[in-house]
């Protein structure tokens, strides 16, 4: 895959930052510590390589073709997305190997899926998608096989999603998955690619033992399903799943062949609250909100970053104190403000104009609030803006 340009159609205010010191970044802004991100990238790539696992990071997290390209240069086989429009945005920006790890049902959307599959195939890439119903398979097949006469046959890789504990999409493990695998195999335009088995809820269970237990049950469910599918005479090429909270457990089980972790690249505050599993690499925070104090009093200071600059579904941001700064807590100040208190007696509140760095609670929906990610080299205190990374699939919800 070609490395896409860093900043096509970027807002001029962001694009003009390249080469300037970190102090030139207007606030609030979403900033990547490139050194930390590259260490995370290398650690995950090394883990996958060492354990013989395919790595297909989830790009729902960064929504950026430039970061997908970095992940693929480091060994990823491609990336996952959740939405048709995310897949289209990343394909337009140069990504050619995409897996929509989600159900797409609407016939008009499935026409777009089929068009995209054809486009990626023509570019030497491929599109894969998940299903969890016979209706979904019939609709997908109708879109893929109903192309204009004379057009080359499009082949879409299709994963059957089983619910291994999340209680979201997916058929129950077992016989229901066999029925879907057989239905896929009956279509010329579809290829049964394996099982999608992602346990989202296990990712954020705090204790290592809780996570281990959840993934052990999931592994049993996958094994049981695999045995039934193979007994029905269908080869099962791949089991795909796993996120940043549990991927070492899926790896150790020997049941999964592909890891979909995404958040490891940026590492948000919620993931940092998990008890660390020594079997997996330690990741550093690499995504920050740069904010500035706009009001300061005797009891608290107020910064210019509220809910419009960061998501709060997984909790409020944490203050990232730089050396010399006292520890502070962040309280909800509404859409445009954050309230800062000293975490310990004896410290000094920041003054008007001071910079305060925040670690978002949840990286995915935070990134979706921004046009671009400002990549800083050399640290947050004194670094330089090296590149602006466009959020290609910002707002791609359909
Ligand atoms: C289907 C699927 N796979 C993988 C992931 C990646 O998880 P994380 O970003 O937590 O590593 C997600 C995240 O929600 C997901 O929904």
XYZ file of C-alpha atoms and ligand atoms in Angstrom:
414
model
C 0.000 0.000 0.000
C 1.227 3.513 -0.857
C 1.749 5.821 2.091
C -1.032 8.381 1.782
C -0.164 12.062 1.961
C -0.021 13.386 5.509
C -2.431 16.226 5.223
C -4.637 16.378 2.129
C -7.399 18.964 2.424
C -6.381 19.708 5.985
C -7.706 22.870 7.589
C -5.014 25.487 6.903
C -4.615 26.301 10.584
C -3.518 22.738 11.269
C -1.388 22.267 8.155
C 0.614 25.423 8.881
C 1.786 24.054 12.246
C 4.286 21.643 10.740
C 7.812 22.557 11.818
C 6.674 24.813 14.649
C 7.215 24.301 18.358
C 4.522 22.690 20.464
C 3.692 26.109 21.989
C 2.282 27.205 18.610
C -0.550 24.642 18.787
C -3.831 26.454 19.447
C -6.084 24.859 22.049
C -7.943 22.659 22.535
C -6.200 20.287 20.109
C -5.596 16.582 19.809
C -1.880 15.822 19.862
C 0.039 12.598 19.303
C 3.359 12.062 21.033
C 4.930 10.404 17.979
C 7.823 8.887 19.931
C 5.421 7.137 22.336
C 3.092 6.074 19.513
C 5.961 4.551 17.528
C 7.088 2.590 20.592
C 3.528 1.248 20.973
C 3.450 0.400 17.266
C 6.752 -1.495 17.480
C 5.808 -3.349 20.692
C 2.541 -4.629 19.241
C 4.151 -5.575 15.939
C 6.897 -7.459 17.786
C 4.314 -9.274 19.934
C 2.370 -10.439 16.868
C 5.542 -11.468 15.030
C 6.987 -13.363 17.992
C 3.747 -15.255 18.579
C 3.047 -15.984 14.917
C -0.242 -14.053 14.958
C -1.731 -12.023 12.129
C -2.324 -8.445 13.237
C -5.259 -6.515 11.776
C -5.554 -3.451 14.033
C -8.941 -1.816 14.420
C -8.887 1.481 12.514
C -12.196 2.574 14.117
C -9.846 3.975 16.716
C -7.735 6.356 14.592
C -9.849 6.541 11.392
C -6.701 7.525 9.517
C -5.173 6.035 6.382
C -1.741 7.406 7.287
C -1.767 5.495 10.571
C -3.135 2.372 8.866
C -0.178 2.631 6.480
C 2.252 2.823 9.415
C 0.651 -0.255 10.983
C 0.878 -2.170 7.713
C 4.498 -1.138 7.213
C 5.139 -2.597 10.671
C 3.613 -5.938 9.622
C -0.179 -5.651 9.929
C -2.031 -7.571 7.196
C -4.651 -4.840 6.836
C -7.057 -3.035 9.158
C -10.588 -3.494 10.499
C -13.344 -0.901 10.362
C -16.918 -0.983 11.690
C -18.779 1.033 9.090
C -19.178 1.042 5.311
C -18.370 4.749 5.175
C -15.211 4.215 7.268
C -14.119 1.569 4.768
C -14.852 3.921 1.862
C -12.964 6.822 3.455
C -9.877 4.710 4.170
C -9.995 3.091 0.710
C -10.162 6.524 -0.924
C -7.096 7.513 1.085
C -5.167 4.418 -0.089
C -5.900 1.440 2.210
C -6.546 -1.695 0.122
C -7.076 -4.490 2.682
C -10.132 -3.835 4.819
C -12.386 -5.918 7.036
C -15.769 -4.535 8.109
C -15.994 -6.437 11.412
C -19.662 -5.656 11.723
C -23.041 -6.474 10.202
C -24.254 -4.428 7.210
C -27.890 -5.020 6.350
C -29.288 -2.135 4.326
C -29.502 -3.065 0.599
C -28.299 0.364 -0.576
C -25.327 0.158 1.772
C -24.589 -3.362 0.569
C -24.421 -2.000 -2.981
C -21.671 0.307 -1.708
C -19.982 -2.661 -0.031
C -20.050 -4.587 -3.321
C -18.698 -1.604 -5.264
C -15.920 -1.167 -2.733
C -15.074 -4.878 -2.828
C -14.759 -4.662 -6.612
C -12.590 -1.555 -6.351
C -10.255 -3.092 -3.772
C -10.022 -6.342 -5.717
C -9.065 -4.406 -8.857
C -6.331 -2.687 -6.820
C -4.951 -6.058 -5.690
C -6.539 -5.808 -2.245
C -9.653 -7.262 -0.694
C -12.711 -6.586 1.395
C -14.047 -8.824 4.155
C -17.214 -8.447 6.206
C -19.008 -10.080 9.146
C -22.528 -11.565 9.132
C -24.811 -13.035 11.759
C -28.007 -13.924 9.876
C -29.269 -15.777 6.800
C -31.052 -12.571 5.820
C -27.756 -10.704 5.966
C -26.025 -13.325 3.797
C -28.832 -13.302 1.213
C -28.749 -9.503 0.992
C -24.938 -9.405 0.750
C -24.926 -12.105 -1.933
C -27.615 -10.264 -3.913
C -25.487 -7.109 -3.917
C -22.210 -8.875 -4.777
C -23.594 -11.276 -7.382
C -26.039 -8.848 -8.956
C -23.310 -6.724 -10.551
C -23.546 -5.698 -14.214
C -23.074 -8.511 -16.745
C -19.487 -8.663 -17.939
C -18.042 -7.277 -14.724
C -15.361 -9.477 -13.165
C -16.717 -11.710 -10.393
C -16.218 -10.010 -7.071
C -15.273 -12.238 -4.171
C -15.994 -11.071 -0.641
C -14.524 -12.829 2.402
C -17.268 -13.389 4.950
C -16.788 -14.120 8.656
C -19.591 -15.582 10.741
C -19.835 -13.615 13.967
C -20.519 -15.605 17.102
C -21.379 -13.998 20.425
C -18.656 -15.113 22.818
C -19.888 -13.091 25.792
C -20.371 -9.497 24.752
C -24.117 -9.807 24.244
C -24.038 -7.631 21.122
C -24.086 -8.979 17.545
C -23.356 -12.608 16.671
C -25.242 -15.891 16.673
C -24.855 -18.184 19.667
C -21.779 -20.421 19.351
C -22.542 -23.874 17.935
C -24.989 -25.117 15.320
C -26.323 -21.683 14.304
C -22.857 -20.749 13.016
C -22.673 -23.942 10.910
C -25.917 -23.011 9.176
C -24.496 -19.569 8.303
C -21.137 -20.959 7.143
C -22.942 -23.366 4.801
C -25.133 -20.572 3.449
C -22.043 -18.471 2.691
C -20.285 -21.368 0.984
C -23.290 -21.843 -1.307
C -22.671 -18.460 -3.002
C -20.142 -17.923 -5.806
C -19.430 -14.355 -4.775
C -18.846 -15.117 -1.095
C -16.045 -17.063 0.568
C -16.421 -18.453 4.078
C -13.373 -16.885 5.745
C -13.866 -18.053 9.337
C -15.248 -16.848 12.649
C -15.451 -13.372 14.133
C -15.213 -13.853 17.915
C -14.690 -10.555 19.742
C -15.389 -10.257 23.448
C -15.726 -6.499 23.915
C -16.863 -6.639 27.504
C -13.805 -8.615 28.606
C -11.468 -5.853 27.375
C -12.297 -3.504 30.218
C -12.654 -5.947 33.110
C -10.061 -4.605 35.483
C -8.515 -7.768 36.942
C -6.294 -10.106 34.923
C -8.095 -13.158 36.360
C -11.525 -11.837 35.311
C -10.255 -11.242 31.797
C -8.577 -14.651 31.705
C -11.800 -16.347 32.764
C -13.872 -14.485 30.147
C -11.488 -15.369 27.316
C -11.205 -19.004 28.467
C -14.997 -19.335 28.125
C -14.886 -17.582 24.757
C -12.150 -19.966 23.581
C -14.261 -22.989 24.525
C -17.193 -21.546 22.592
C -15.024 -21.000 19.519
C -13.519 -24.513 19.732
C -16.941 -26.104 19.980
C -18.156 -24.109 16.980
C -15.038 -24.870 14.971
C -15.462 -28.618 15.554
C -19.051 -28.512 14.285
C -18.146 -26.483 11.189
C -15.269 -28.804 10.310
C -17.449 -31.865 10.963
C -19.870 -30.428 8.401
C -17.035 -30.584 5.871
C -16.148 -26.900 5.732
C -12.564 -25.774 6.313
C -12.342 -22.891 8.802
C -9.471 -20.683 7.652
C -9.268 -18.143 10.489
C -10.636 -17.032 13.847
C -10.352 -13.267 14.272
C -11.009 -11.027 17.292
C -9.344 -9.630 20.446
C -8.700 -6.103 21.663
C -6.108 -4.210 23.658
C -7.314 -5.583 27.013
C -7.035 -9.293 26.255
C -5.035 -10.020 23.092
C -2.320 -11.942 24.961
C -5.024 -14.279 26.267
C -6.520 -14.973 22.831
C -2.975 -15.526 21.587
C -2.102 -17.973 24.387
C -5.309 -19.949 23.794
C -4.082 -21.117 20.386
C -7.653 -20.662 19.120
C -7.443 -17.256 17.435
C -5.198 -16.574 14.448
C -5.719 -12.823 14.054
C -5.735 -9.926 16.529
C -7.908 -6.836 16.053
C -6.579 -4.645 18.875
C -6.738 -0.941 18.079
C -6.393 1.213 21.188
C -2.854 0.008 21.958
C -1.536 2.637 19.550
C -2.797 5.582 21.651
C -3.599 3.953 25.004
C -6.386 5.869 26.724
C -7.052 6.470 30.430
C -9.691 3.738 30.606
C -7.319 1.043 29.349
C -4.629 2.304 31.718
C -7.019 1.539 34.604
C -6.847 -2.214 33.781
C -4.470 -4.213 35.950
C -1.565 -4.879 33.590
C -1.183 -8.429 32.315
C 2.578 -9.137 32.265
C 2.011 -11.433 29.266
C 1.360 -8.438 27.072
C 3.536 -5.447 26.266
C 3.101 -2.280 28.330
C 1.797 0.575 26.190
C 2.349 4.276 26.823
C -0.134 7.109 26.564
C 0.416 8.654 23.147
C -2.758 10.710 22.612
C -3.261 13.953 24.494
C -5.501 16.978 24.471
C -3.537 20.167 24.695
C -5.580 22.689 26.693
C -4.960 26.101 28.165
C -6.026 27.727 31.426
C -8.508 30.518 30.701
C -9.577 31.348 34.259
C -7.871 30.833 37.588
C -8.942 31.487 41.156
C -7.963 30.492 44.663
C -9.761 27.132 44.648
C -9.544 25.924 41.066
C -8.462 26.738 37.544
C -10.486 26.314 34.352
C -9.105 25.006 31.065
C -10.612 25.354 27.594
C -11.262 21.644 26.943
C -14.768 20.274 27.574
C -16.897 17.516 26.061
C -16.588 18.982 22.585
C -12.874 18.172 22.579
C -13.001 14.740 24.224
C -15.476 11.915 24.720
C -16.645 11.153 28.239
C -18.377 7.778 27.757
C -15.506 6.017 29.553
C -14.928 8.749 32.106
C -13.407 12.195 32.161
C -9.842 12.807 30.994
C -6.934 12.515 33.387
C -4.507 15.403 33.791
C -1.042 14.504 32.513
C 1.336 16.495 34.697
C 4.646 17.305 33.033
C 7.785 17.359 35.183
C 7.560 20.340 37.539
C 3.763 20.467 37.420
C 1.728 19.420 40.452
C -0.800 16.591 40.227
C -4.290 17.821 39.326
C -7.744 16.362 38.925
C -10.142 17.169 36.091
C -13.831 17.749 36.850
C -16.709 18.163 34.446
C -17.041 21.792 33.371
C -19.481 21.148 30.515
C -19.087 21.422 26.763
C -16.202 23.886 26.597
C -14.567 23.859 30.031
C -12.661 21.588 32.365
C -12.319 22.330 36.082
C -8.894 21.695 37.563
C -8.196 21.106 41.248
C -4.954 20.317 42.986
C -4.715 16.619 43.805
C -2.555 17.226 46.886
C -2.263 20.021 49.427
C 0.721 22.308 49.061
C 0.841 22.423 45.274
C 0.248 25.398 43.038
C -2.668 25.791 40.671
C -1.749 26.677 37.087
C -2.001 30.311 36.023
C -3.964 31.899 33.208
C -2.336 30.961 29.903
C -0.591 27.835 31.252
C -0.786 24.684 29.166
C -2.461 21.631 30.682
C -2.206 18.231 28.973
C -5.078 15.753 29.268
C -5.274 12.010 28.606
C -8.671 11.178 27.075
C -10.835 8.540 28.777
C -11.635 6.803 25.478
C -9.593 7.375 22.345
C -12.027 6.248 19.590
C -14.860 8.760 20.080
C -12.343 11.463 21.028
C -10.533 11.143 17.694
C -13.890 11.346 15.915
C -14.315 14.898 17.258
C -11.208 16.214 15.446
C -10.231 16.896 11.823
C -6.584 16.142 12.395
C -4.096 14.733 14.854
C -1.058 16.902 15.493
C 2.034 14.697 15.605
C 4.742 16.048 17.914
C 8.334 14.794 18.009
C 10.601 15.328 21.003
C 8.078 15.312 23.845
C 5.125 17.397 24.919
C 7.154 19.963 26.857
C 9.509 21.128 24.134
C 8.740 19.114 21.007
C 8.159 20.177 17.436
C 5.172 19.464 15.192
C 6.441 16.924 12.682
C 3.270 15.992 10.825
C -0.474 16.485 10.757
C -2.425 13.273 10.401
C -5.828 13.635 8.822
C -8.770 11.830 10.454
C -9.977 10.567 7.069
C -13.088 8.838 8.414
C -14.092 11.542 10.867
C -17.869 11.453 11.204
C -18.145 8.359 8.978
C -21.100 6.866 10.826
C -23.052 5.091 8.075
C -15.106 -5.798 16.680
C -13.983 -5.113 17.385
N -12.734 -5.611 17.266
C -11.685 -5.017 17.860
C -11.835 -3.878 18.619
C -10.581 -3.233 19.166
O -10.567 -2.998 20.466
P -9.566 -1.988 21.205
O -9.569 -0.682 20.493
O -10.196 -1.900 22.502
O -8.240 -2.626 21.159
C -13.117 -3.343 18.797
C -13.323 -2.151 19.642
O -14.366 -1.797 20.093
C -14.217 -3.972 18.161
O -15.474 -3.488 18.275
